[in-house]
Structure formats: C-alpha cells, structure tokens
PDB file of C-alpha atoms in Angstrom:
ATOM      1  CA  UNK B   1      95.119 106.571  67.237  1.00  0.00           C
ATOM      2  CA  UNK B   2      92.389 104.163  66.201  1.00  0.00           C
ATOM      3  CA  UNK B   3      89.628 104.298  68.814  1.00  0.00           C
ATOM      4  CA  UNK B   4      86.472 102.247  69.207  1.00  0.00           C
ATOM      5  CA  UNK B   5      83.612 102.969  71.584  1.00  0.00           C
ATOM      6  CA  UNK B   6      81.372 100.572  73.503  1.00  0.00           C
ATOM      7  CA  UNK B   7      78.191 102.292  74.659  1.00  0.00           C
ATOM      8  CA  UNK B   8      76.012 100.595  77.280  1.00  0.00           C
ATOM      9  CA  UNK B   9      73.647 103.115  78.836  1.00  0.00           C
ATOM     10  CA  UNK B  10      70.113 103.975  77.779  1.00  0.00           C
ATOM     11  CA  UNK B  11      70.063 107.132  75.601  1.00  0.00           C
ATOM     12  CA  UNK B  12      67.347 108.847  77.630  1.00  0.00           C
ATOM     13  CA  UNK B  13      67.686 107.397  81.145  1.00  0.00           C
ATOM     14  CA  UNK B  14      71.422 107.933  81.289  1.00  0.00           C
ATOM     15  CA  UNK B  15      73.727 110.499  79.757  1.00  0.00           C
ATOM     16  CA  UNK B  16      76.281 108.066  78.470  1.00  0.00           C
ATOM     17  CA  UNK B  17      75.074 108.305  74.855  1.00  0.00           C
ATOM     18  CA  UNK B  18      75.664 112.080  75.011  1.00  0.00           C
ATOM     19  CA  UNK B  19      79.074 111.693  76.667  1.00  0.00           C
ATOM     20  CA  UNK B  20      80.111 109.079  74.140  1.00  0.00           C
ATOM     21  CA  UNK B  21      79.076 111.321  71.247  1.00  0.00           C
ATOM     22  CA  UNK B  22      80.975 114.284  72.704  1.00  0.00           C
ATOM     23  CA  UNK B  23      84.009 112.041  73.086  1.00  0.00           C
ATOM     24  CA  UNK B  24      83.719 110.745  69.524  1.00  0.00           C
ATOM     25  CA  UNK B  25      83.423 114.282  68.106  1.00  0.00           C
ATOM     26  CA  UNK B  26      86.438 115.372  70.112  1.00  0.00           C
ATOM     27  CA  UNK B  27      88.454 112.397  68.909  1.00  0.00           C
ATOM     28  CA  UNK B  28      87.721 113.292  65.282  1.00  0.00           C
ATOM     29  CA  UNK B  29      88.621 116.954  65.875  1.00  0.00           C
ATOM     30  CA  UNK B  30      91.955 115.826  67.255  1.00  0.00           C
ATOM     31  CA  UNK B  31      92.485 113.704  64.154  1.00  0.00           C
ATOM     32  CA  UNK B  32      92.091 110.267  65.668  1.00  0.00           C
ATOM     33  CA  UNK B  33      90.106 107.623  63.801  1.00  0.00           C
ATOM     34  CA  UNK B  34      86.860 106.374  65.296  1.00  0.00           C
ATOM     35  CA  UNK B  35      86.919 102.805  63.980  1.00  0.00           C
ATOM     36  CA  UNK B  36      83.549 101.586  65.285  1.00  0.00           C
ATOM     37  CA  UNK B  37      80.877 102.459  67.832  1.00  0.00           C
ATOM     38  CA  UNK B  38      79.157  99.396  69.308  1.00  0.00           C
ATOM     39  CA  UNK B  39      75.813  99.868  71.054  1.00  0.00           C
ATOM     40  CA  UNK B  40      75.062  97.127  73.619  1.00  0.00           C
ATOM     41  CA  UNK B  41      72.714  96.578  76.594  1.00  0.00           C
ATOM     42  CA  UNK B  42      70.217  99.478  76.894  1.00  0.00           C
ATOM     43  CA  UNK B  43      72.199 101.640  74.457  1.00  0.00           C
ATOM     44  CA  UNK B  44      70.528  99.738  71.587  1.00  0.00           C
ATOM     45  CA  UNK B  45      67.603 102.146  72.091  1.00  0.00           C
ATOM     46  CA  UNK B  46      69.790 104.859  70.527  1.00  0.00           C
ATOM     47  CA  UNK B  47      68.893 103.357  67.133  1.00  0.00           C
ATOM     48  CA  UNK B  48      65.138 103.658  67.574  1.00  0.00           C
ATOM     49  CA  UNK B  49      63.422 105.929  65.079  1.00  0.00           C
ATOM     50  CA  UNK B  50      60.241 106.073  67.159  1.00  0.00           C
ATOM     51  CA  UNK B  51      61.711 108.488  69.689  1.00  0.00           C
ATOM     52  CA  UNK B  52      59.866 111.801  70.127  1.00  0.00           C
ATOM     53  CA  UNK B  53      61.655 114.400  72.229  1.00  0.00           C
ATOM     54  CA  UNK B  54      60.211 117.682  73.563  1.00  0.00           C
ATOM     55  CA  UNK B  55      61.111 120.665  71.398  1.00  0.00           C
ATOM     56  CA  UNK B  56      63.756 122.002  73.751  1.00  0.00           C
ATOM     57  CA  UNK B  57      65.595 118.682  74.178  1.00  0.00           C
ATOM     58  CA  UNK B  58      67.886 116.998  71.704  1.00  0.00           C
ATOM     59  CA  UNK B  59      67.253 113.644  70.021  1.00  0.00           C
ATOM     60  CA  UNK B  60      70.435 111.766  70.774  1.00  0.00           C
ATOM     61  CA  UNK B  61      69.726 109.009  68.232  1.00  0.00           C
ATOM     62  CA  UNK B  62      69.328 111.577  65.459  1.00  0.00           C
ATOM     63  CA  UNK B  63      72.517 113.310  66.635  1.00  0.00           C
ATOM     64  CA  UNK B  64      74.464 110.046  66.442  1.00  0.00           C
ATOM     65  CA  UNK B  65      72.927 109.360  63.038  1.00  0.00           C
ATOM     66  CA  UNK B  66      74.082 112.733  61.721  1.00  0.00           C
ATOM     67  CA  UNK B  67      77.561 112.361  63.200  1.00  0.00           C
ATOM     68  CA  UNK B  68      77.881 108.866  61.778  1.00  0.00           C
ATOM     69  CA  UNK B  69      76.867 109.936  58.295  1.00  0.00           C
ATOM     70  CA  UNK B  70      79.067 113.066  58.262  1.00  0.00           C
ATOM     71  CA  UNK B  71      82.146 111.155  59.371  1.00  0.00           C
ATOM     72  CA  UNK B  72      81.483 107.752  57.812  1.00  0.00           C
ATOM     73  CA  UNK B  73      81.503 105.962  61.165  1.00  0.00           C
ATOM     74  CA  UNK B  74      80.617 102.279  61.501  1.00  0.00           C
ATOM     75  CA  UNK B  75      77.793 102.276  64.068  1.00  0.00           C
ATOM     76  CA  UNK B  76      76.808  98.787  65.104  1.00  0.00           C
ATOM     77  CA  UNK B  77      73.903  97.763  67.334  1.00  0.00           C
ATOM     78  CA  UNK B  78      74.047  94.334  68.986  1.00  0.00           C
ATOM     79  CA  UNK B  79      71.285  92.259  67.402  1.00  0.00           C
ATOM     80  CA  UNK B  80      70.783  90.013  70.450  1.00  0.00           C
ATOM     81  CA  UNK B  81      70.330  92.946  72.817  1.00  0.00           C
ATOM     82  CA  UNK B  82      68.222  94.866  70.312  1.00  0.00           C
ATOM     83  CA  UNK B  83      65.716  92.088  69.598  1.00  0.00           C
ATOM     84  CA  UNK B  84      65.136  91.556  73.318  1.00  0.00           C
ATOM     85  CA  UNK B  85      64.398  95.255  73.712  1.00  0.00           C
ATOM     86  CA  UNK B  86      62.126  95.591  70.692  1.00  0.00           C
ATOM     87  CA  UNK B  87      64.531  97.411  68.390  1.00  0.00           C
ATOM     88  CA  UNK B  88      64.090  95.787  64.985  1.00  0.00           C
ATOM     89  CA  UNK B  89      65.125  96.628  61.458  1.00  0.00           C
ATOM     90  CA  UNK B  90      62.943  95.711  58.499  1.00  0.00           C
ATOM     91  CA  UNK B  91      64.582  92.296  57.970  1.00  0.00           C
ATOM     92  CA  UNK B  92      64.143  91.205  61.573  1.00  0.00           C
ATOM     93  CA  UNK B  93      60.575  92.572  61.739  1.00  0.00           C
ATOM     94  CA  UNK B  94      59.704  90.393  58.723  1.00  0.00           C
ATOM     95  CA  UNK B  95      61.576  87.402  60.084  1.00  0.00           C
ATOM     96  CA  UNK B  96      59.698  87.484  63.386  1.00  0.00           C
ATOM     97  CA  UNK B  97      56.418  88.681  61.952  1.00  0.00           C
ATOM     98  CA  UNK B  98      56.258  91.931  63.904  1.00  0.00           C
ATOM     99  CA  UNK B  99      53.926  94.777  62.940  1.00  0.00           C
ATOM    100  CA  UNK B 100      56.690  97.223  62.037  1.00  0.00           C
ATOM    101  CA  UNK B 101      60.323  98.121  62.254  1.00  0.00           C
ATOM    102  CA  UNK B 102      61.883 101.050  64.084  1.00  0.00           C
ATOM    103  CA  UNK B 103      65.514 101.141  63.094  1.00  0.00           C
ATOM    104  CA  UNK B 104      67.320 104.382  62.258  1.00  0.00           C
ATOM    105  CA  UNK B 105      69.275 104.553  58.997  1.00  0.00           C
ATOM    106  CA  UNK B 106      72.990 104.758  59.464  1.00  0.00           C
ATOM    107  CA  UNK B 107      73.041 102.117  62.224  1.00  0.00           C
ATOM    108  CA  UNK B 108      73.586  98.427  61.514  1.00  0.00           C
ATOM    109  CA  UNK B 109      72.364  95.360  63.399  1.00  0.00           C
ATOM    110  CA  UNK B 110      75.108  92.804  63.954  1.00  0.00           C
ATOM    111  CA  UNK B 111      76.636  90.430  66.492  1.00  0.00           C
ATOM    112  CA  UNK B 112      79.173  90.570  69.305  1.00  0.00           C
ATOM    113  CA  UNK B 113      81.833  89.511  66.807  1.00  0.00           C
ATOM    114  CA  UNK B 114      81.875  93.104  65.567  1.00  0.00           C
ATOM    115  CA  UNK B 115      82.812  94.295  69.056  1.00  0.00           C
ATOM    116  CA  UNK B 116      85.577  91.712  69.299  1.00  0.00           C
ATOM    117  CA  UNK B 117      86.798  92.762  65.856  1.00  0.00           C
ATOM    118  CA  UNK B 118      86.803  96.399  67.030  1.00  0.00           C
ATOM    119  CA  UNK B 119      88.958  95.387  70.008  1.00  0.00           C
ATOM    120  CA  UNK B 120      91.374  93.576  67.698  1.00  0.00           C
ATOM    121  CA  UNK B 121      91.634  96.447  65.206  1.00  0.00           C
ATOM    122  CA  UNK B 122      91.720  99.396  67.620  1.00  0.00           C
ATOM    123  CA  UNK B 123      94.426 100.905  69.785  1.00  0.00           C
ATOM    124  CA  UNK B 124      91.852 101.871  72.416  1.00  0.00           C
ATOM    125  CA  UNK B 125      88.394 100.538  73.288  1.00  0.00           C
ATOM    126  CA  UNK B 126      86.505 102.883  75.590  1.00  0.00           C
ATOM    127  CA  UNK B 127      83.418 101.771  77.528  1.00  0.00           C
ATOM    128  CA  UNK B 128      80.662 104.271  78.290  1.00  0.00           C
ATOM    129  CA  UNK B 129      78.924 102.438  81.095  1.00  0.00           C
ATOM    130  CA  UNK B 130      75.380 102.088  82.232  1.00  0.00           C
TER     131      UNK B 130
ATOM    132  CA  UNK W   1      95.701  88.922  65.848  1.00  0.00           C
ATOM    133  CA  UNK W   2      95.345  88.144  69.541  1.00  0.00           C
ATOM    134  CA  UNK W   3      94.863  90.829  72.145  1.00  0.00           C
ATOM    135  CA  UNK W   4      94.528  90.564  75.912  1.00  0.00           C
ATOM    136  CA  UNK W   5      91.087  91.738  76.932  1.00  0.00           C
ATOM    137  CA  UNK W   6      90.366  92.114  80.645  1.00  0.00           C
ATOM    138  CA  UNK W   7      86.730  92.192  81.720  1.00  0.00           C
ATOM    139  CA  UNK W   8      85.897  93.727  85.070  1.00  0.00           C
ATOM    140  CA  UNK W   9      82.544  92.525  86.384  1.00  0.00           C
ATOM    141  CA  UNK W  10      81.044  94.733  89.074  1.00  0.00           C
ATOM    142  CA  UNK W  11      77.299  94.099  88.705  1.00  0.00           C
ATOM    143  CA  UNK W  12      75.038  91.906  90.799  1.00  0.00           C
ATOM    144  CA  UNK W  13      73.897  88.673  89.088  1.00  0.00           C
ATOM    145  CA  UNK W  14      70.242  89.713  89.272  1.00  0.00           C
ATOM    146  CA  UNK W  15      68.631  93.142  89.220  1.00  0.00           C
ATOM    147  CA  UNK W  16      70.256  94.122  85.924  1.00  0.00           C
ATOM    148  CA  UNK W  17      71.022  92.273  82.719  1.00  0.00           C
ATOM    149  CA  UNK W  18      74.476  93.850  82.690  1.00  0.00           C
ATOM    150  CA  UNK W  19      76.000  90.807  84.376  1.00  0.00           C
ATOM    151  CA  UNK W  20      74.603  88.431  81.763  1.00  0.00           C
ATOM    152  CA  UNK W  21      75.563  90.669  78.861  1.00  0.00           C
ATOM    153  CA  UNK W  22      79.084  91.087  80.212  1.00  0.00           C
ATOM    154  CA  UNK W  23      79.501  87.331  80.369  1.00  0.00           C
ATOM    155  CA  UNK W  24      78.129  86.946  76.825  1.00  0.00           C
ATOM    156  CA  UNK W  25      80.762  89.382  75.610  1.00  0.00           C
ATOM    157  CA  UNK W  26      83.606  87.649  77.466  1.00  0.00           C
ATOM    158  CA  UNK W  27      82.560  84.316  75.946  1.00  0.00           C
ATOM    159  CA  UNK W  28      82.355  85.908  72.472  1.00  0.00           C
ATOM    160  CA  UNK W  29      85.848  87.364  72.820  1.00  0.00           C
ATOM    161  CA  UNK W  30      87.195  83.985  73.952  1.00  0.00           C
ATOM    162  CA  UNK W  31      85.547  82.160  71.061  1.00  0.00           C
ATOM    163  CA  UNK W  32      87.283  84.586  68.692  1.00  0.00           C
ATOM    164  CA  UNK W  33      90.589  83.381  70.149  1.00  0.00           C
ATOM    165  CA  UNK W  34      91.398  86.455  72.176  1.00  0.00           C
ATOM    166  CA  UNK W  35      93.247  86.157  75.474  1.00  0.00           C
ATOM    167  CA  UNK W  36      90.448  86.852  77.936  1.00  0.00           C
ATOM    168  CA  UNK W  37      90.922  87.500  81.644  1.00  0.00           C
ATOM    169  CA  UNK W  38      88.074  88.202  84.011  1.00  0.00           C
ATOM    170  CA  UNK W  39      88.080  90.115  87.300  1.00  0.00           C
ATOM    171  CA  UNK W  40      85.166  89.992  89.736  1.00  0.00           C
ATOM    172  CA  UNK W  41      85.113  93.149  91.811  1.00  0.00           C
ATOM    173  CA  UNK W  42      82.679  94.858  94.198  1.00  0.00           C
ATOM    174  CA  UNK W  43      79.136  93.500  93.864  1.00  0.00           C
ATOM    175  CA  UNK W  44      80.366  91.409  90.930  1.00  0.00           C
ATOM    176  CA  UNK W  45      81.614  88.778  93.366  1.00  0.00           C
ATOM    177  CA  UNK W  46      77.963  87.824  93.984  1.00  0.00           C
ATOM    178  CA  UNK W  47      77.941  86.385  90.451  1.00  0.00           C
ATOM    179  CA  UNK W  48      80.205  83.614  91.724  1.00  0.00           C
ATOM    180  CA  UNK W  49      77.956  82.385  94.522  1.00  0.00           C
ATOM    181  CA  UNK W  50      77.477  78.647  94.150  1.00  0.00           C
ATOM    182  CA  UNK W  51      74.044  78.807  95.782  1.00  0.00           C
ATOM    183  CA  UNK W  52      72.376  80.421  92.753  1.00  0.00           C
ATOM    184  CA  UNK W  53      69.478  78.495  91.214  1.00  0.00           C
ATOM    185  CA  UNK W  54      67.159  79.131  88.279  1.00  0.00           C
ATOM    186  CA  UNK W  55      63.467  79.634  88.833  1.00  0.00           C
ATOM    187  CA  UNK W  56      60.704  81.496  87.053  1.00  0.00           C
ATOM    188  CA  UNK W  57      62.060  84.787  88.393  1.00  0.00           C
ATOM    189  CA  UNK W  58      65.643  84.129  87.419  1.00  0.00           C
ATOM    190  CA  UNK W  59      65.661  82.339  84.089  1.00  0.00           C
ATOM    191  CA  UNK W  60      69.367  82.361  83.378  1.00  0.00           C
ATOM    192  CA  UNK W  61      71.666  81.049  86.065  1.00  0.00           C
ATOM    193  CA  UNK W  62      74.747  83.270  85.943  1.00  0.00           C
ATOM    194  CA  UNK W  63      76.812  80.791  87.937  1.00  0.00           C
ATOM    195  CA  UNK W  64      76.150  78.105  85.312  1.00  0.00           C
ATOM    196  CA  UNK W  65      77.296  80.405  82.510  1.00  0.00           C
ATOM    197  CA  UNK W  66      80.447  81.308  84.428  1.00  0.00           C
ATOM    198  CA  UNK W  67      81.167  77.614  85.042  1.00  0.00           C
ATOM    199  CA  UNK W  68      81.688  77.180  81.298  1.00  0.00           C
ATOM    200  CA  UNK W  69      84.521  79.735  81.198  1.00  0.00           C
ATOM    201  CA  UNK W  70      87.279  77.130  81.131  1.00  0.00           C
ATOM    202  CA  UNK W  71      85.626  75.341  78.190  1.00  0.00           C
ATOM    203  CA  UNK W  72      85.935  78.593  76.249  1.00  0.00           C
ATOM    204  CA  UNK W  73      89.564  79.034  77.229  1.00  0.00           C
ATOM    205  CA  UNK W  74      89.031  81.619  79.949  1.00  0.00           C
ATOM    206  CA  UNK W  75      91.381  80.401  82.667  1.00  0.00           C
ATOM    207  CA  UNK W  76      92.421  83.638  84.370  1.00  0.00           C
ATOM    208  CA  UNK W  77      89.483  84.240  86.696  1.00  0.00           C
ATOM    209  CA  UNK W  78      90.404  86.688  89.424  1.00  0.00           C
ATOM    210  CA  UNK W  79      88.341  87.573  92.480  1.00  0.00           C
ATOM    211  CA  UNK W  80      89.102  90.656  94.537  1.00  0.00           C
ATOM    212  CA  UNK W  81      89.703  89.557  98.123  1.00  0.00           C
ATOM    213  CA  UNK W  82      88.605  92.837  99.732  1.00  0.00           C
ATOM    214  CA  UNK W  83      85.276  92.687  97.863  1.00  0.00           C
ATOM    215  CA  UNK W  84      84.661  89.206  99.323  1.00  0.00           C
ATOM    216  CA  UNK W  85      85.555  90.329 102.841  1.00  0.00           C
ATOM    217  CA  UNK W  86      83.387  93.447 102.621  1.00  0.00           C
ATOM    218  CA  UNK W  87      80.431  91.180 101.808  1.00  0.00           C
ATOM    219  CA  UNK W  88      81.293  88.526 104.432  1.00  0.00           C
ATOM    220  CA  UNK W  89      81.892  85.943 101.713  1.00  0.00           C
ATOM    221  CA  UNK W  90      84.465  83.161 101.744  1.00  0.00           C
ATOM    222  CA  UNK W  91      86.103  81.246  98.929  1.00  0.00           C
ATOM    223  CA  UNK W  92      83.999  78.248  99.971  1.00  0.00           C
ATOM    224  CA  UNK W  93      80.791  80.193  99.135  1.00  0.00           C
ATOM    225  CA  UNK W  94      81.867  80.443  95.513  1.00  0.00           C
ATOM    226  CA  UNK W  95      81.585  78.137  92.484  1.00  0.00           C
ATOM    227  CA  UNK W  96      83.782  75.112  93.039  1.00  0.00           C
ATOM    228  CA  UNK W  97      84.347  73.799  89.533  1.00  0.00           C
ATOM    229  CA  UNK W  98      86.505  76.747  88.436  1.00  0.00           C
ATOM    230  CA  UNK W  99      90.073  77.823  89.209  1.00  0.00           C
ATOM    231  CA  UNK W 100      89.442  81.108  91.050  1.00  0.00           C
ATOM    232  CA  UNK W 101      92.421  83.302  91.949  1.00  0.00           C
ATOM    233  CA  UNK W 102      91.656  85.284  95.061  1.00  0.00           C
ATOM    234  CA  UNK W 103      93.720  88.427  94.638  1.00  0.00           C
ATOM    235  CA  UNK W 104      94.788  91.307  96.817  1.00  0.00           C
ATOM    236  CA  UNK W 105      96.146  93.245  93.857  1.00  0.00           C
ATOM    237  CA  UNK W 106      93.995  93.211  90.731  1.00  0.00           C
ATOM    238  CA  UNK W 107      96.258  95.907  89.230  1.00  0.00           C
ATOM    239  CA  UNK W 108      98.648  93.133  88.292  1.00  0.00           C
ATOM    240  CA  UNK W 109      96.042  91.655  85.937  1.00  0.00           C
ATOM    241  CA  UNK W 110      94.760  95.031  84.746  1.00  0.00           C
ATOM    242  CA  UNK W 111      98.294  96.005  83.713  1.00  0.00           C
ATOM    243  CA  UNK W 112      98.484  93.064  81.303  1.00  0.00           C
ATOM    244  CA  UNK W 113      95.483  94.308  79.314  1.00  0.00           C
ATOM    245  CA  UNK W 114      95.418  95.670  75.784  1.00  0.00           C
ATOM    246  CA  UNK W 115      91.781  96.583  76.460  1.00  0.00           C
ATOM    247  CA  UNK W 116      89.687  96.797  79.620  1.00  0.00           C
ATOM    248  CA  UNK W 117      85.920  96.433  79.437  1.00  0.00           C
ATOM    249  CA  UNK W 118      83.778  97.260  82.477  1.00  0.00           C
ATOM    250  CA  UNK W 119      80.379  95.776  83.163  1.00  0.00           C
TER     251      UNK W 119
END
C-alpha cells in the first residue's frame, strides 16, 4: 500500500514525531511504500538543525533525517508554518534577511499543495496529531 | 484525480493555531479540486460561532475564513448535534451565511471519505 503521513505535533513537547517514525519504519519493514511525510503545525520544528538533546535522549530530527536518507523518503515541511515558527532554509533566510538558517538536510520546504498531492497519490493518509 | 477528503475539526478557534491551520489545509485541498467535506465536532463547534470578532489579541477571525468555504467549493459542512447540545449552543448561535448540516450521525459522512484528516 502507498502510505503518506501528516505529522502535526512538536518533536520535543509531544511524542507524535517518535510515533510517526516508528510507524513509518514498520510500514517499510512490511513492504509498504511511504510516499511522503508532511510536517505541519508545530511538527515543522523536526527539521531544525539547532536542536541539542541531552546525551541520554534521542534527537528525533536527526533520526528522521537518517530514516529519510536510508529509505529515500520525500520529507516535506510546510513553508508557511515553518516561517512563522522560525524554521528557515538558506534561501528563505536570505530572502527575509535573517541572520542564519537552521534547516536540516534531507527535509524540503514546500507548500500545502504537496500534502494535497500526497492525499491524491496515496492509498492511506495517516495523521499524527498534536 | 479527485478524492474525497473529510476534515474533522475538534479544536477551539483560539488557544491553538490548529484550527486556523486545519482550515488552511481544507481550503488548499478544495482549490486543488478535491471533494472536501468538513465536520465540526467537540470543541470544534466553537469555530462556527457568529459572535467572533478580530481584535489585537485575535488577529485572524476563524468565522470569516470559514464563511468563504462555499466560494472554494466546500458545500458539505456538517456540525455534530450532540457537541452543540453539550455546549448549550443552538443553530442560531452559528454563522448564518453558510449551509450547515446539523447531524446526529457523522459516521455517514466519515464513511464517504477516501482520507480523513483530524485537526
């Protein structure tokens, strides 16, 4: 089955980023296709490369990054939500004259159209709520 | 390709940006020619209160955004009757310019969905 994921919750304040990743890994193990993962609302923070976690806790953004690269997953972060929350890639940081960018490689900033496209292309769209 | 996407809105209009972001997504799906149906359930029914106004605290008026649903082709707007009753709300408290279907069985709409998105 072709599955897409919509992730809404903050990666640190909620556990939905972890649950979504566990689900995605399980889907791949069971030979489904993960078509796209769309990060919206507070989940855009998953793509921040400024996160510093204590040594005994995992960095969920880095874990998603690794999973995405190993399995060639399209990981999209909603640009509207991200800009409002201060998650900027290099292009947007230049465009809005901000002092730096903080976007993890392997994620991509794009619009809600990508989520709609995921809904059109996928058999299942699963929401991991806030 | 057109799919039927049902949005279930359960968040309060203020207090979290989830309500606004859910509406943005429903409007995006509709503008990409998908068949969009919307269900207001639980605290989500507060988003339909006609008494909402913008001020410096509340910059975006959710009720105004919802009023544009028909313009975008979203005509199936369902409100859960029990959720209204539990909150002592009546149909007359809600936005007037939209065709609202007060429903006692939202499963009927949910069962028509290719995808269900919860906000």
